[in-house]
Short mmCIF file of C-alpha atoms in Angstrom, two decimals:
data_model
loop_
_atom_site.label_atom_id
_atom_site.label_comp_id
_atom_site.label_asym_id
_atom_site.label_seq_id
_atom_site.Cartn_x
_atom_site.Cartn_y
_atom_site.Cartn_z
CA MET A 1 164.10 -130.13 -8.40
CA THR A 2 164.25 -131.95 -11.73
CA LYS A 3 162.87 -135.10 -10.09
CA LEU A 4 159.83 -133.20 -8.88
CA TYR A 5 159.19 -131.73 -12.33
CA ARG A 6 159.45 -135.21 -13.81
CA LEU A 7 157.22 -136.71 -11.15
CA LEU A 8 154.50 -134.17 -11.90
CA ARG A 9 154.95 -134.94 -15.59
CA GLU A 10 154.64 -138.68 -14.99
CA GLN A 11 151.40 -138.08 -13.09
CA GLY A 12 149.98 -136.23 -16.07
CA ARG A 13 149.95 -132.85 -14.32
CA LEU A 14 152.57 -131.18 -16.55
CA ASN A 15 151.38 -132.02 -20.04
CA VAL A 16 153.44 -129.35 -21.78
CA PHE A 17 156.71 -129.77 -19.87
CA GLY A 18 159.12 -131.58 -22.21
CA ALA A 19 156.58 -131.58 -25.04
CA ILE A 20 159.27 -130.79 -27.63
CA GLY A 21 162.75 -132.21 -28.14
CA ARG A 22 162.25 -135.09 -25.73
CA LEU A 23 161.40 -138.69 -26.45
CA PRO A 24 157.67 -139.31 -25.96
CA PRO A 25 156.57 -141.13 -22.80
CA SER A 26 155.78 -144.81 -23.36
CA SER A 27 152.14 -144.18 -22.48
CA ILE A 28 151.72 -142.11 -25.65
CA SER A 29 151.06 -144.61 -28.43
CA MET A 30 152.05 -143.83 -32.01
CA ALA A 31 150.99 -145.83 -35.05
CA SER A 32 154.56 -145.48 -36.31
CA PRO A 33 157.48 -144.99 -33.88
CA LEU A 34 159.38 -141.70 -33.95
CA GLU A 35 162.91 -141.74 -35.28
CA GLY A 36 164.39 -139.66 -32.49
CA THR A 37 163.16 -136.49 -30.82
CA VAL A 38 160.72 -134.11 -32.51
CA TYR A 39 161.29 -130.39 -33.12
CA PRO A 40 159.07 -127.93 -34.98
CA THR A 41 161.20 -128.40 -38.10
CA SER A 42 162.85 -131.57 -39.32
CA GLY A 43 165.27 -132.39 -42.09
CA SER A 44 168.29 -130.26 -42.83
CA LYS A 45 169.69 -127.94 -40.15
CA ILE A 46 170.96 -125.49 -42.74
CA ILE A 47 168.76 -122.38 -42.48
CA THR A 48 169.57 -119.58 -44.90
CA PRO A 49 168.23 -116.08 -44.19
CA LYS A 50 165.77 -116.43 -47.08
CA LEU A 51 164.55 -119.80 -45.84
CA LEU A 52 164.13 -118.42 -42.31
CA GLU A 53 161.86 -115.71 -43.68
CA THR A 54 159.84 -118.30 -45.63
CA ILE A 55 159.31 -120.51 -42.58
CA THR A 56 158.62 -117.84 -39.96
CA ASN A 57 157.07 -115.07 -42.12
CA ILE A 58 159.46 -112.72 -40.30
CA GLU A 59 162.23 -110.86 -42.09
CA MET A 60 165.75 -111.71 -40.99
CA ILE A 61 166.45 -108.10 -40.02
CA ASN A 62 163.56 -108.22 -37.56
CA LEU A 63 165.10 -111.21 -35.78
CA THR A 64 168.35 -109.31 -35.38
CA PRO A 65 168.37 -107.08 -32.26
CA GLN A 66 168.77 -103.47 -33.32
CA PRO A 67 170.64 -100.87 -31.24
CA THR A 68 168.39 -98.25 -29.72
CA ASN A 69 169.12 -94.54 -29.75
CA LEU A 70 167.15 -93.94 -26.57
CA LEU A 71 170.26 -93.46 -24.43
CA PHE A 72 171.73 -91.11 -27.03
CA TYR A 73 168.59 -88.99 -27.15
CA GLY A 74 168.25 -89.14 -23.39
CA GLY A 75 171.85 -88.01 -22.95
CA GLY A 76 171.27 -85.16 -25.39
CA ALA A 77 168.14 -84.03 -23.55
CA LEU A 78 170.00 -84.19 -20.24
CA ALA A 79 172.84 -82.11 -21.66
CA ILE A 80 170.36 -79.46 -22.82
CA LEU A 81 168.75 -79.43 -19.38
CA GLU A 82 172.14 -79.03 -17.71
CA GLY A 83 172.95 -76.19 -20.10
CA ILE A 84 169.76 -74.38 -19.10
CA LEU A 85 170.50 -74.90 -15.40
CA SER A 86 174.02 -73.60 -15.93
CA LEU A 87 172.75 -70.40 -17.57
CA TYR A 88 170.00 -69.66 -15.05
CA LEU A 89 171.69 -70.79 -11.84
CA GLY A 90 175.22 -69.83 -12.70
CA ILE A 91 176.57 -73.35 -12.12
CA ASN A 92 179.60 -74.36 -14.12
CA PHE A 93 178.40 -76.48 -17.05
CA ASN A 94 181.49 -78.68 -17.06
CA LEU A 95 180.99 -79.41 -13.37
CA LEU A 96 177.41 -80.56 -14.03
CA VAL A 97 178.61 -82.83 -16.83
CA VAL A 98 181.32 -84.38 -14.63
CA ILE A 99 178.86 -84.97 -11.78
CA THR A 100 176.39 -86.58 -14.18
CA LEU A 101 179.05 -88.88 -15.59
CA LEU A 102 180.17 -89.87 -12.09
CA LEU A 103 176.62 -90.64 -11.03
CA PHE A 104 176.11 -92.71 -14.16
CA LEU A 105 179.32 -94.63 -13.53
CA MET A 106 178.34 -95.29 -9.90
CA ASP A 107 174.95 -96.54 -11.06
CA GLN A 108 176.60 -99.00 -13.46
CA VAL A 109 179.19 -100.23 -10.98
CA LEU A 110 177.15 -100.37 -7.79
CA VAL A 111 173.67 -101.41 -8.97
CA SER A 112 174.26 -102.66 -12.54
CA GLY A 113 172.51 -99.65 -14.06
CA ALA A 114 169.27 -100.15 -12.12
CA VAL A 115 168.71 -96.40 -11.69
CA SER A 116 169.20 -95.75 -15.40
CA GLU A 117 166.83 -98.62 -16.22
CA THR A 118 164.18 -97.15 -13.91
CA ALA A 119 164.51 -93.77 -15.63
CA LEU A 120 164.19 -95.39 -19.06
CA ARG A 121 161.05 -97.23 -17.98
CA MET A 122 159.52 -93.93 -16.86
CA VAL A 123 160.27 -92.35 -20.23
CA GLN A 124 159.25 -95.48 -22.17
CA PRO A 125 156.47 -97.33 -20.26
CA GLU A 126 156.20 -99.98 -22.99
CA MET A 127 159.70 -101.15 -22.06
CA THR A 128 158.35 -103.07 -19.05
CA ARG A 129 155.84 -105.02 -21.13
CA ARG A 130 158.47 -105.74 -23.79
CA ILE A 131 160.82 -107.18 -21.16
CA ILE A 132 158.01 -109.36 -19.81
CA LYS A 133 157.27 -110.72 -23.28
CA HIS A 134 160.97 -111.27 -23.92
CA GLU A 135 161.48 -113.26 -20.73
CA ALA A 136 158.24 -115.18 -21.31
CA GLY A 137 159.80 -116.38 -24.56
CA HIS A 138 162.82 -117.80 -22.69
CA PHE A 139 160.58 -119.25 -19.97
CA LEU A 140 158.20 -121.06 -22.31
CA CYS A 141 160.92 -122.39 -24.61
CA ALA A 142 162.85 -123.83 -21.64
CA TYR A 143 159.68 -125.31 -20.15
CA VAL A 144 158.40 -126.91 -23.37
CA LEU A 145 161.88 -128.30 -24.07
CA GLY A 146 161.85 -130.06 -20.70
CA CYS A 147 164.33 -127.84 -18.83
CA PRO A 148 163.02 -127.08 -15.30
CA VAL A 149 162.59 -123.34 -14.81
CA GLU A 150 163.83 -122.06 -11.46
CA GLY A 151 162.66 -118.48 -11.64
CA VAL A 152 162.40 -115.27 -13.62
CA VAL A 153 163.14 -111.65 -12.69
CA LEU A 154 161.86 -108.72 -14.73
CA SER A 155 164.13 -105.87 -13.64
CA THR A 156 167.66 -105.17 -12.52
CA TRP A 157 166.43 -104.25 -9.04
CA ALA A 158 164.74 -107.66 -8.75
CA ALA A 159 167.90 -109.40 -9.96
CA LEU A 160 170.00 -107.55 -7.39
CA ASN A 161 167.76 -108.84 -4.62
CA ASP A 162 167.75 -112.43 -5.88
CA GLY A 163 170.77 -114.59 -5.10
CA ARG A 164 170.03 -116.91 -8.03
CA PHE A 165 170.82 -114.08 -10.43
CA GLY A 166 174.06 -112.96 -8.80
CA GLY A 167 172.44 -110.70 -6.23
CA ARG A 168 174.95 -108.19 -4.95
CA SER A 169 177.94 -110.36 -5.80
CA GLY A 170 179.56 -107.52 -7.72
CA SER A 171 178.88 -108.93 -11.19
CA ALA A 172 176.53 -107.22 -13.62
CA VAL A 173 172.95 -108.50 -13.45
CA SER A 174 169.74 -107.78 -15.31
CA ALA A 175 166.30 -109.22 -16.01
CA GLY A 176 166.56 -112.89 -16.87
CA THR A 177 165.25 -116.44 -16.65
CA SER A 178 166.96 -119.19 -14.67
CA TYR A 179 166.57 -122.79 -15.75
CA TYR A 180 168.34 -126.16 -15.50
CA ASP A 181 169.53 -128.38 -18.32
CA LEU A 182 171.12 -131.24 -16.42
CA ASP A 183 171.98 -133.20 -19.56
CA LEU A 184 174.01 -130.32 -20.99
CA SER A 185 175.52 -129.63 -17.58
CA GLU A 186 176.88 -133.14 -17.26
CA GLN A 187 178.19 -132.98 -20.81
CA ILE A 188 179.94 -129.67 -20.20
CA ALA A 189 181.43 -131.11 -17.01
CA GLY A 190 182.87 -133.96 -19.07
CA THR A 191 180.95 -136.82 -17.46
CA LYS A 192 179.07 -137.51 -20.71
CA PRO A 193 179.82 -136.93 -24.41
CA LEU A 194 178.49 -133.62 -25.66
CA THR A 195 175.53 -134.13 -28.00
CA ARG A 196 174.06 -131.97 -30.73
CA GLU A 197 170.63 -132.25 -29.11
CA SER A 198 171.88 -130.45 -26.00
CA ILE A 199 173.45 -127.71 -28.11
CA ASP A 200 170.24 -127.36 -30.12
CA ARG A 201 168.14 -127.13 -26.97
CA TYR A 202 170.34 -124.36 -25.58
CA SER A 203 170.20 -122.50 -28.89
CA ILE A 204 166.40 -122.52 -28.98
CA ILE A 205 166.07 -121.28 -25.39
CA VAL A 206 168.62 -118.49 -25.82
CA MET A 207 166.93 -117.28 -29.02
CA GLY A 208 163.47 -117.56 -27.43
CA GLY A 209 163.43 -113.98 -26.17
CA ILE A 210 164.36 -112.51 -29.55
CA ALA A 211 161.77 -114.73 -31.23
CA ALA A 212 159.06 -113.63 -28.78
CA GLU A 213 159.71 -109.94 -29.45
CA ALA A 214 159.70 -110.50 -33.20
CA VAL A 215 156.42 -112.43 -33.06
CA GLU A 216 154.72 -109.95 -30.73
CA TYR A 217 156.09 -106.63 -32.00
CA GLY A 218 157.25 -107.43 -35.51
CA ARG A 219 160.90 -106.91 -34.61
CA ALA A 220 163.33 -107.53 -31.76
CA ASP A 221 164.95 -104.59 -29.99
CA GLY A 222 166.39 -106.51 -27.04
CA GLY A 223 168.39 -109.70 -27.10
CA ALA A 224 171.84 -108.60 -28.23
CA GLY A 225 173.16 -110.18 -25.04
CA ASP A 226 171.39 -113.42 -25.97
CA GLU A 227 173.17 -113.57 -29.31
CA GLU A 228 176.49 -112.87 -27.61
CA ALA A 229 175.79 -115.62 -25.05
CA LEU A 230 175.15 -118.13 -27.84
CA VAL A 231 178.33 -117.10 -29.67
CA ARG A 232 180.40 -117.41 -26.47
CA PHE A 233 178.85 -120.78 -25.69
CA LEU A 234 179.53 -122.26 -29.13
CA ARG A 235 183.04 -120.87 -29.25
CA SER A 236 183.74 -122.35 -25.84
CA LEU A 237 182.97 -125.80 -27.22
CA ASN A 238 185.90 -125.72 -29.66
CA PRO A 239 187.60 -128.08 -30.01
CA ARG A 240 185.81 -130.35 -27.53
CA SER A 241 182.38 -130.60 -29.07
CA GLY A 242 183.03 -134.26 -29.86
CA ASN A 243 180.63 -135.76 -32.36
CA ALA A 244 178.31 -132.73 -32.18
CA VAL A 245 180.27 -130.37 -34.46
CA SER A 246 184.04 -130.55 -34.90
CA VAL A 247 184.67 -126.81 -35.14
CA TRP A 248 182.16 -123.99 -34.67
CA THR A 249 183.17 -121.55 -37.39
CA PRO A 250 181.56 -118.08 -37.61
CA GLU A 251 179.28 -119.26 -40.43
CA LEU A 252 178.19 -122.35 -38.48
CA ILE A 253 177.48 -120.15 -35.45
CA ARG A 254 175.33 -117.80 -37.54
CA ASN A 255 173.47 -120.76 -39.02
CA GLN A 256 172.90 -122.23 -35.55
CA ALA A 257 171.46 -118.90 -34.40
CA ARG A 258 169.10 -118.86 -37.40
CA TRP A 259 168.10 -122.47 -36.75
CA GLY A 260 167.44 -121.73 -33.07
CA ALA A 261 165.41 -118.61 -33.91
CA THR A 262 163.35 -120.56 -36.46
CA GLN A 263 162.53 -123.28 -33.96
CA SER A 264 161.71 -120.71 -31.27
CA VAL A 265 159.29 -118.80 -33.49
CA LEU A 266 157.44 -121.96 -34.51
CA LEU A 267 157.36 -123.20 -30.90
CA LEU A 268 155.90 -119.93 -29.64
CA LYS A 269 153.29 -119.90 -32.40
CA GLU A 270 152.30 -123.51 -31.73
CA TYR A 271 151.91 -122.86 -28.00
CA LYS A 272 150.58 -119.31 -28.36
CA PRO A 273 147.75 -119.77 -25.80
CA CYS A 274 150.33 -120.94 -23.25
CA TYR A 275 152.57 -117.98 -24.04
CA ASP A 276 149.73 -115.47 -23.67
CA ALA A 277 148.70 -117.02 -20.35
CA LEU A 278 152.32 -116.89 -19.13
CA VAL A 279 152.65 -113.21 -20.10
CA ASP A 280 149.42 -112.43 -18.23
CA ALA A 281 150.68 -114.27 -15.14
CA LEU A 282 153.99 -112.38 -15.20
CA GLU A 283 152.22 -109.05 -15.64
CA ARG A 284 150.14 -109.80 -12.56
CA GLY A 285 153.30 -110.54 -10.58
CA GLY A 286 152.72 -114.28 -10.47
CA ASP A 287 155.31 -116.53 -8.86
CA LEU A 288 156.82 -119.64 -10.46
CA GLY A 289 153.94 -121.87 -9.46
CA GLN A 290 151.30 -119.50 -10.80
CA CYS A 291 153.18 -119.19 -14.09
CA ILE A 292 153.33 -122.97 -14.54
CA VAL A 293 149.67 -123.34 -13.64
CA ALA A 294 148.83 -120.65 -16.22
CA ILE A 295 150.77 -122.53 -18.91
CA GLU A 296 149.22 -125.90 -18.12
CA ASP A 297 145.69 -124.52 -17.73
CA ALA A 298 145.92 -122.83 -21.15
CA ALA A 299 147.27 -126.05 -22.68
CA LYS A 300 144.33 -128.06 -21.32
CA ARG A 301 141.78 -125.52 -22.57
CA GLU A 302 143.28 -125.55 -26.06
CA GLY A 303 144.06 -129.26 -26.22
CA LEU A 304 147.82 -128.73 -26.45
CA GLY A 305 150.31 -131.33 -25.37
CA PHE A 306 153.15 -133.42 -26.73
CA LEU A 307 154.32 -132.39 -30.22
CA ARG A 308 153.73 -135.58 -32.17
CA SER A 309 155.20 -134.46 -35.49
CA PRO A 310 157.28 -131.61 -36.97
CA MET A 311 155.36 -128.75 -38.53
CA GLY A 312 157.43 -129.05 -41.66
CA LYS A 313 160.61 -130.32 -43.24
CA VAL A 314 163.66 -128.45 -44.52
CA LEU A 315 165.25 -129.74 -47.71
CA GLU A 316 168.57 -128.71 -49.20
CA GLU A 317 167.11 -127.87 -52.57
CA GLY A 318 167.58 -124.82 -54.73
CA GLU A 319 169.70 -121.81 -53.88
CA TYR A 320 168.17 -121.07 -50.47
CA GLY A 321 166.70 -124.40 -49.40
CA LYS A 322 163.08 -125.55 -49.42
CA TRP A 323 160.41 -125.67 -46.71
CA ILE A 324 157.63 -128.27 -46.91
CA PRO A 325 154.83 -127.75 -44.35
CA ILE A 326 153.19 -130.84 -42.87
CA THR A 327 149.40 -130.57 -42.75
CA GLU A 328 146.97 -132.21 -40.35
CA GLU A 329 145.59 -134.27 -43.23
CA GLU A 330 149.02 -135.72 -43.89
CA LEU A 331 149.45 -136.56 -40.21
CA SER A 332 146.10 -138.35 -40.11
CA SER A 333 146.82 -140.29 -43.29
CA ASN A 334 150.16 -141.40 -41.86
CA GLY A 335 148.43 -142.69 -38.73
CA ASP A 336 150.53 -140.65 -36.30
CA MET A 337 147.65 -139.66 -34.05
CA PRO A 338 148.33 -140.37 -30.34
CA ILE A 339 145.89 -142.67 -28.56
CA ASN A 340 146.20 -140.84 -25.26
CA ASN A 341 148.18 -138.07 -23.68
CA GLY A 342 149.34 -139.79 -20.51
CA PHE A 343 152.89 -139.80 -19.25
CA SER A 344 155.26 -142.48 -18.01
CA SER A 345 158.37 -142.39 -15.91
CA LEU A 346 161.58 -140.85 -17.18
CA PRO A 347 165.10 -141.62 -16.01
CA THR A 348 166.22 -139.63 -13.01
CA GLU A 349 169.23 -137.40 -13.18
CA GLY A 350 172.58 -137.89 -11.49
CA GLN A 351 174.71 -135.38 -9.64
CA THR A 352 175.66 -132.30 -11.61
CA ASN A 353 177.99 -129.37 -11.42
CA GLY A 354 178.13 -126.13 -13.33
CA VAL A 355 174.51 -126.10 -14.52
CA PRO A 356 174.22 -123.78 -17.55
CA THR A 357 171.51 -121.15 -17.43
CA TYR A 358 170.28 -118.25 -19.52
CA GLY A 359 171.96 -114.97 -18.69
CA GLU A 360 175.34 -113.30 -18.54
CA ASP A 361 176.64 -115.31 -15.62
CA PRO A 362 176.29 -118.92 -14.46
CA ILE A 363 173.48 -118.80 -11.94
CA THR A 364 174.07 -122.24 -10.48
CA SER A 365 177.75 -123.00 -10.63
CA THR A 366 178.37 -125.38 -7.74
CA GLU A 367 176.78 -128.33 -5.98
CA GLU A 368 176.64 -126.21 -2.81
CA PHE A 369 174.33 -123.78 -4.57
CA LEU A 370 172.06 -126.58 -5.74
CA LYS A 371 171.84 -128.00 -2.23
CA LYS A 372 171.12 -124.55 -0.84
CA TYR A 373 168.09 -124.10 -3.09
CA GLN A 374 166.89 -127.68 -3.18
CA ASP A 375 164.54 -127.28 -0.22
CA VAL A 376 163.24 -123.97 -1.54
CA MET A 377 162.44 -125.40 -4.97
CA GLU A 378 160.84 -128.52 -3.51
CA LYS A 379 158.46 -126.32 -1.54
CA LYS A 380 157.67 -124.26 -4.64
CA LEU A 381 156.97 -127.34 -6.74
CA ALA A 382 154.87 -128.83 -3.96
CA THR A 383 152.81 -125.63 -4.10
CA ILE A 384 152.49 -126.04 -7.87
CA ASP A 385 151.24 -129.59 -7.33
CA ASP A 386 148.60 -128.33 -4.89
CA GLN A 387 147.50 -125.62 -7.32
CA LEU A 388 147.22 -128.13 -10.15
CA GLU A 389 145.15 -130.45 -7.95
CA GLU A 390 142.87 -127.54 -7.07
CA MET A 391 142.55 -126.65 -10.75
CA ASP A 392 141.62 -130.26 -11.60
CA SER A 393 139.04 -130.39 -8.82
CA LYS A 394 137.24 -127.36 -10.26
CA LYS A 395 136.79 -128.98 -13.66
#
């Protein structure tokens, strides 16, 4: 699957795939060579809460998922309703409560809370759109960072019917985005040294959903599971993170989450037309190919492509750090304008095992799984190629 993504990129059909955090293709000429990969921010990786607010214009509290009282209020309303039924129908109130609790438990165990989620969506219609925007944040961050996206599901029912997300394996599932990061996978498997770039890439993608909600709604309600996934991931690296970070202490983990959220917010703002097009495609029920076409079509309309320079630099100055934006005038004066936006070949990947993905559970944990879905994904990407060709022919 990764080879097909890269092939389309080499042919100039996926101009946004791998636009950030990857070395530029040789066909993109720079007046001065880049010193490594480019992210929205450069310089120090120490991001204090105050500095995060300065860079993103979003308060730290709004990038921290807040617990909702919807279940509490819903439970209270249900209890009142059961009390009324008990009085008018003469049914034992305690019996109604026990039955309700049993049904709720069965819903959680058998279908991962899908019935409860459906009820919540009926009471709060905006929940569906918020989930779409949340998952679009994960999708776009993974795509722009050069991690092939395999699919996205927008409800628990959809996840239950999709084997990539656990299906009916007995484990809890929910809405989520499935993607591959083969570099990180090989590093986790021990075939390559673990690098900080791979950890950074994972951090940005995991925080992408929270960032999307904060950008779109002013604050993030969902995403507590994303934060927990990042914490578990970083803790699991101790003490084998090699030259990346020797020990991931609680403070380093919190800083990494802030750094990832900062990068995600800036990424989503930079590629806002692509994000809006992706959200529209997901709302219309678009498949993977249609989502990618929407992203690339929006990028072409708006002239978006490879990120040639950071948007600013972080300095360890003062009490909270300092943010220095980089303007277009400075870029032009430095001669960092690309001559063209073509793409050249990238190295192909080797065999992998235990591919890490966004979500509670590993979606692709064995080579057998990858082989099982290889043909399916090749067909999907071939369809994407056809759609991109059709799009080009209309221009």
